[in-house]
Short mmCIF file of C-alpha atoms in Angstrom, two decimals:
data_model
loop_
_atom_site.label_atom_id
_atom_site.label_comp_id
_atom_site.label_asym_id
_atom_site.label_seq_id
_atom_site.Cartn_x
_atom_site.Cartn_y
_atom_site.Cartn_z
CA UNK G 354 -1.74 27.61 -30.46
CA UNK G 355 -4.05 29.10 -27.82
CA UNK G 356 -3.42 32.83 -28.08
CA UNK G 357 0.32 32.22 -27.97
CA UNK G 358 1.22 35.73 -26.88
CA UNK G 359 -1.20 35.76 -23.97
CA UNK G 360 -2.59 32.41 -22.82
CA UNK G 361 -0.33 30.99 -20.13
CA UNK G 362 0.11 27.38 -19.13
CA UNK G 363 0.00 27.54 -15.37
CA UNK G 364 3.31 25.93 -14.55
CA UNK G 365 5.95 27.74 -12.52
CA UNK G 366 8.64 27.35 -15.19
CA UNK G 367 9.08 28.90 -18.60
CA UNK G 368 10.29 27.10 -21.71
CA UNK G 369 13.33 28.61 -23.34
CA UNK G 370 11.94 27.96 -26.80
CA UNK G 371 8.83 30.11 -26.49
CA UNK G 372 8.15 33.72 -25.66
CA UNK G 373 8.72 34.72 -22.04
CA UNK G 374 5.02 35.25 -21.42
CA UNK G 375 4.19 31.61 -22.15
CA UNK G 376 4.97 28.54 -20.04
CA UNK G 377 4.60 25.32 -22.02
CA UNK G 378 7.54 23.01 -21.32
CA UNK G 379 8.58 22.92 -17.65
CA UNK G 380 11.26 20.26 -17.87
CA UNK G 381 14.73 21.62 -18.35
CA UNK G 382 13.51 25.19 -18.38
CA UNK G 383 14.47 28.14 -16.21
CA UNK G 384 12.52 28.37 -12.96
CA UNK G 385 10.38 31.44 -12.43
CA UNK G 386 10.16 32.62 -8.78
CA UNK G 387 6.45 32.63 -9.06
CA UNK G 388 -0.93 29.45 -5.43
CA UNK G 389 -4.13 30.44 -5.90
CA UNK G 390 -5.05 34.12 -6.44
CA UNK G 391 -7.65 35.37 -3.94
CA UNK G 392 -7.36 32.28 -1.77
CA UNK G 393 -6.80 31.45 1.89
CA UNK G 394 -4.69 28.88 3.72
CA UNK G 395 -6.04 25.35 3.52
CA UNK G 396 -6.48 23.55 6.83
CA UNK G 397 -4.06 20.77 7.66
CA UNK G 398 -5.29 17.49 6.13
CA UNK G 399 -8.24 19.28 4.47
CA UNK G 400 -7.24 18.05 1.01
CA UNK G 401 -4.86 15.11 1.66
CA UNK G 402 -5.13 13.96 -1.96
CA UNK G 403 -3.30 17.02 -3.38
CA UNK G 404 0.44 16.66 -3.99
CA UNK G 405 3.28 18.91 -5.11
CA UNK G 406 5.57 18.01 -8.00
CA UNK G 407 9.21 19.03 -8.14
CA UNK G 408 9.00 20.77 -11.53
CA UNK G 409 6.61 23.35 -10.05
CA UNK G 410 3.20 21.79 -10.66
CA UNK G 411 0.52 20.13 -8.56
CA UNK G 412 -1.36 16.86 -8.90
CA UNK G 413 -3.81 14.56 -7.16
CA UNK G 414 -3.65 11.00 -5.93
CA UNK G 415 -5.74 9.07 -8.44
CA UNK G 416 -4.56 5.89 -6.79
CA UNK G 417 -2.23 5.52 -3.82
CA UNK G 418 0.66 5.00 -6.23
CA UNK G 419 -0.52 7.11 -9.20
CA UNK G 420 -0.71 10.90 -9.52
CA UNK G 421 -3.01 12.63 -12.01
CA UNK G 422 -1.61 15.92 -13.32
CA UNK G 423 -1.42 18.01 -16.51
CA UNK G 424 0.41 16.76 -19.58
CA UNK G 425 2.17 20.11 -20.03
CA UNK G 426 3.75 19.59 -16.59
CA UNK G 427 5.64 16.54 -17.84
CA UNK G 428 6.25 17.82 -21.35
CA UNK G 429 9.98 17.47 -21.88
CA UNK G 430 10.37 14.53 -19.51
CA UNK G 431 11.00 11.21 -21.22
CA UNK G 432 7.83 9.08 -21.03
CA UNK G 433 8.00 5.57 -19.66
CA UNK G 434 10.39 4.64 -16.89
CA UNK G 435 11.63 7.90 -15.40
CA UNK G 436 12.82 8.75 -11.90
CA UNK G 437 13.27 12.50 -12.45
CA UNK G 438 10.26 13.83 -10.52
CA UNK G 439 9.93 14.14 -6.75
CA UNK G 440 6.40 14.14 -5.29
CA UNK G 441 5.67 15.76 -1.92
CA UNK G 442 2.48 14.64 -0.14
CA UNK G 443 0.65 14.58 3.17
CA UNK G 444 1.22 18.19 4.25
CA UNK G 445 0.03 21.73 3.56
CA UNK G 446 3.45 23.13 4.54
CA UNK G 447 6.00 22.03 1.96
CA UNK G 448 8.80 22.50 4.52
CA UNK G 449 7.13 20.34 7.16
CA UNK G 450 9.26 17.51 8.58
CA UNK G 451 6.14 15.35 8.25
CA UNK G 452 6.15 15.61 4.47
CA UNK G 453 6.00 12.33 2.56
CA UNK G 454 8.19 12.17 -0.52
CA UNK G 455 8.12 9.73 -3.38
CA UNK G 456 9.97 9.46 -6.69
CA UNK G 457 8.40 8.95 -10.08
CA UNK G 458 8.75 5.49 -11.54
CA UNK G 459 6.78 5.86 -14.79
CA UNK G 460 5.57 8.97 -16.62
CA UNK G 461 2.56 8.64 -18.93
CA UNK G 462 1.43 11.73 -20.86
CA UNK G 463 -1.94 11.62 -22.62
CA UNK G 464 -1.64 10.00 -26.05
CA UNK G 465 -1.74 12.63 -28.75
CA UNK G 466 -1.01 15.58 -26.45
CA UNK G 467 0.45 18.41 -28.51
CA UNK G 468 -0.20 21.45 -26.34
CA UNK G 469 -3.80 21.84 -27.49
CA UNK G 470 -6.24 19.92 -25.33
CA UNK G 471 -5.74 16.40 -23.93
CA UNK G 472 -3.87 18.05 -21.07
CA UNK G 473 -3.60 15.16 -18.62
CA UNK G 474 -0.88 12.80 -17.52
CA UNK G 475 -0.23 10.08 -14.98
CA UNK G 476 2.86 9.60 -12.81
CA UNK G 477 3.37 6.21 -11.19
CA UNK G 478 5.23 6.44 -7.88
CA UNK G 479 8.07 4.23 -6.73
CA UNK G 480 5.86 3.12 -3.83
CA UNK G 481 2.33 3.92 -2.60
CA UNK G 482 1.43 6.56 -0.03
CA UNK G 483 -1.08 5.86 2.74
CA UNK G 484 -3.29 8.84 1.94
CA UNK G 485 -6.82 9.27 0.56
CA UNK G 486 -7.29 9.38 -3.19
CA UNK G 487 -9.58 11.71 -5.16
CA UNK G 488 -12.16 10.09 -7.42
CA UNK G 489 -12.71 11.63 -10.83
CA UNK G 490 -15.93 12.46 -12.63
CA UNK G 491 -16.98 9.92 -15.24
CA UNK G 492 -19.80 12.01 -16.73
CA UNK G 493 -20.68 15.68 -17.02
CA UNK G 494 -23.30 15.97 -14.25
CA UNK G 495 -20.86 17.71 -11.89
CA UNK G 496 -19.42 20.07 -14.50
CA UNK G 497 -21.32 23.05 -13.09
CA UNK G 498 -21.93 24.94 -9.88
CA UNK G 499 -19.26 26.16 -7.48
CA UNK G 500 -15.85 24.51 -7.55
CA UNK G 501 -12.87 24.43 -5.22
CA UNK G 502 -9.30 24.99 -6.41
CA UNK G 503 -6.16 24.50 -4.34
CA UNK G 504 -2.43 24.65 -4.89
CA UNK G 505 0.97 26.04 -4.01
CA UNK G 506 1.29 28.37 -6.98
CA UNK G 507 1.46 32.15 -7.08
CA UNK G 508 -1.03 34.34 -5.18
CA UNK G 509 -0.53 37.18 -7.65
CA UNK G 510 0.34 37.32 -11.32
CA UNK G 511 4.15 37.13 -11.58
CA UNK G 512 4.26 36.42 -7.83
CA UNK G 513 6.13 33.79 -5.86
CA UNK G 514 5.18 30.19 -5.22
CA UNK G 515 3.85 29.50 -1.75
CA UNK G 516 5.07 27.36 1.10
CA UNK G 517 1.54 26.72 2.38
CA UNK G 518 -1.33 25.19 0.40
CA UNK G 519 -3.95 27.75 -0.65
CA UNK G 520 -7.63 27.21 -1.50
CA UNK G 521 -10.45 29.21 -3.11
CA UNK G 522 -13.83 28.73 -4.77
CA UNK G 523 -14.75 29.66 -8.34
CA UNK G 524 -18.05 29.43 -10.24
CA UNK G 525 -18.68 27.55 -13.47
CA UNK G 526 -18.43 29.57 -16.69
CA UNK G 527 -20.37 28.38 -19.74
CA UNK G 528 -18.59 27.20 -22.86
CA UNK G 529 -20.16 30.03 -24.84
CA UNK G 530 -18.89 32.69 -22.43
CA UNK G 531 -15.45 31.11 -22.29
CA UNK G 532 -15.26 30.82 -26.08
CA UNK G 533 -16.08 34.50 -26.36
CA UNK G 534 -13.40 35.37 -23.81
CA UNK G 535 -10.74 33.40 -25.65
CA UNK G 536 -11.77 34.11 -29.25
CA UNK G 537 -12.81 30.53 -29.95
CA UNK G 538 -9.69 28.83 -28.56
CA UNK G 539 -11.60 26.67 -26.09
CA UNK G 540 -11.99 22.97 -26.98
CA UNK G 541 -15.47 22.40 -25.48
CA UNK G 542 -15.36 18.60 -25.47
CA UNK G 543 -11.99 18.57 -23.71
CA UNK G 544 -11.97 21.72 -21.57
CA UNK G 545 -14.23 23.58 -19.15
CA UNK G 546 -13.94 27.00 -17.55
CA UNK G 547 -14.42 28.51 -14.11
CA UNK G 548 -13.87 31.89 -12.51
CA UNK G 549 -15.40 35.29 -11.79
CA UNK G 550 -15.55 36.31 -15.43
CA UNK G 551 -16.89 39.82 -14.75
CA UNK G 552 -14.70 40.83 -11.83
CA UNK G 553 -11.75 38.44 -11.80
CA UNK G 554 -9.91 38.32 -8.49
CA UNK G 555 -9.90 34.56 -7.86
CA UNK G 556 -8.11 32.03 -10.04
CA UNK G 557 -5.44 29.38 -10.33
CA UNK G 558 -2.07 30.87 -11.25
CA UNK G 559 1.56 30.09 -12.10
CA UNK G 560 2.58 26.90 -10.30
CA UNK G 561 -0.96 25.55 -9.93
CA UNK G 562 -0.87 23.57 -13.18
CA UNK G 563 -1.95 19.96 -12.82
CA UNK G 564 -3.93 20.62 -9.66
CA UNK G 565 -7.61 19.79 -9.29
CA UNK G 566 -10.84 21.63 -9.97
CA UNK G 567 -13.20 19.76 -7.64
CA UNK G 568 -16.54 19.89 -5.82
CA UNK G 569 -18.86 17.76 -3.69
CA UNK G 570 -20.86 15.01 -5.36
CA UNK G 571 -24.43 14.04 -4.47
CA UNK G 572 -23.14 11.96 -1.54
CA UNK G 573 -21.05 14.84 -0.19
CA UNK G 574 -17.69 13.39 -1.23
CA UNK G 575 -15.05 15.33 -3.15
CA UNK G 576 -14.91 14.62 -6.88
CA UNK G 577 -12.47 16.01 -9.43
CA UNK G 578 -13.97 17.53 -12.54
CA UNK G 579 -11.01 19.43 -13.96
CA UNK G 580 -7.22 19.80 -14.10
CA UNK G 581 -5.62 23.26 -14.02
CA UNK G 582 -4.43 23.88 -17.57
CA UNK G 583 -4.17 27.45 -18.89
CA UNK G 584 -5.56 30.96 -18.94
CA UNK G 585 -4.93 34.61 -19.67
CA UNK G 586 -2.75 35.86 -16.84
CA UNK G 587 -4.14 35.18 -13.37
CA UNK G 588 -7.56 36.31 -12.13
CA UNK G 589 -7.92 38.98 -14.81
CA UNK G 590 -11.49 40.22 -15.41
CA UNK G 591 -12.95 38.75 -18.57
CA UNK G 592 -10.67 35.70 -18.59
CA UNK G 593 -11.75 32.62 -16.62
CA UNK G 594 -9.41 29.74 -15.88
CA UNK G 595 -9.41 26.85 -18.36
CA UNK G 596 -9.32 23.29 -17.06
CA UNK G 597 -9.01 19.88 -18.67
CA UNK G 598 -12.48 18.28 -18.56
CA UNK G 599 -11.76 15.11 -16.60
CA UNK G 600 -14.95 13.24 -17.48
CA UNK G 601 -14.02 13.29 -21.17
CA UNK G 602 -10.88 11.32 -20.43
CA UNK G 603 -12.04 9.26 -17.44
CA UNK G 604 -12.08 5.96 -19.34
CA UNK G 605 -8.68 6.65 -20.89
CA UNK G 606 -7.23 7.56 -17.50
CA UNK G 607 -8.60 4.38 -15.92
CA UNK G 608 -7.20 2.18 -18.70
CA UNK G 609 -3.80 3.86 -18.55
CA UNK G 610 -3.62 3.54 -14.76
CA UNK G 611 -4.37 -0.17 -15.00
CA UNK G 612 -1.48 -0.66 -17.43
CA UNK G 613 1.12 1.28 -15.42
#
């Protein structure tokens, strides 16, 4: 397992069956009062495709009735028909009276997910939301440059989750540099890395799991290239964030969404 004593799945809950430093199974676990480290408030309606999940993770609207998130966020929830998850959408302030809420109808974790790679999942909603969706990368051409991250997770390591959506930018980190940082634990074909590897200071953190790593495409539209997955602490120098490489699984995601 990825540096079990140190690498942290970026959910806001901690599984009772693993060491306290590691968050792997959010469902049924004890909530940790833990968005983005080094970020700023997102503007209202700036990222209308980002949603909050009731277990303490984030996600994006892949379709108007389907959320794309991390598999470790739904680990412990029964796959298939499941109404256990509440999705909050359409606001940056989670306490806003304008918030749109939906309930999960079907949970679909990536086939073969075992905690190592393949960290994606789909949640079908009980009914669609009238909000923009976020397209996903289908090849690797956008897997570089400067990315945006956003979420409601902790702003400091071991900090509290946020009421207001936060945003920040992080640069691409090469596979070689990320492999060196994590002693070979990166799965290059399934994961990519981003962050200020020399200085730290900006990163996704606890409660940001499942949220998007995204950037502008050649036409100026937002495109998702990664899913917040894991990392050593939050914004620590020498340890970039690790994200599920969306383009690797784009065809699988599309097929699964069609079947839901």
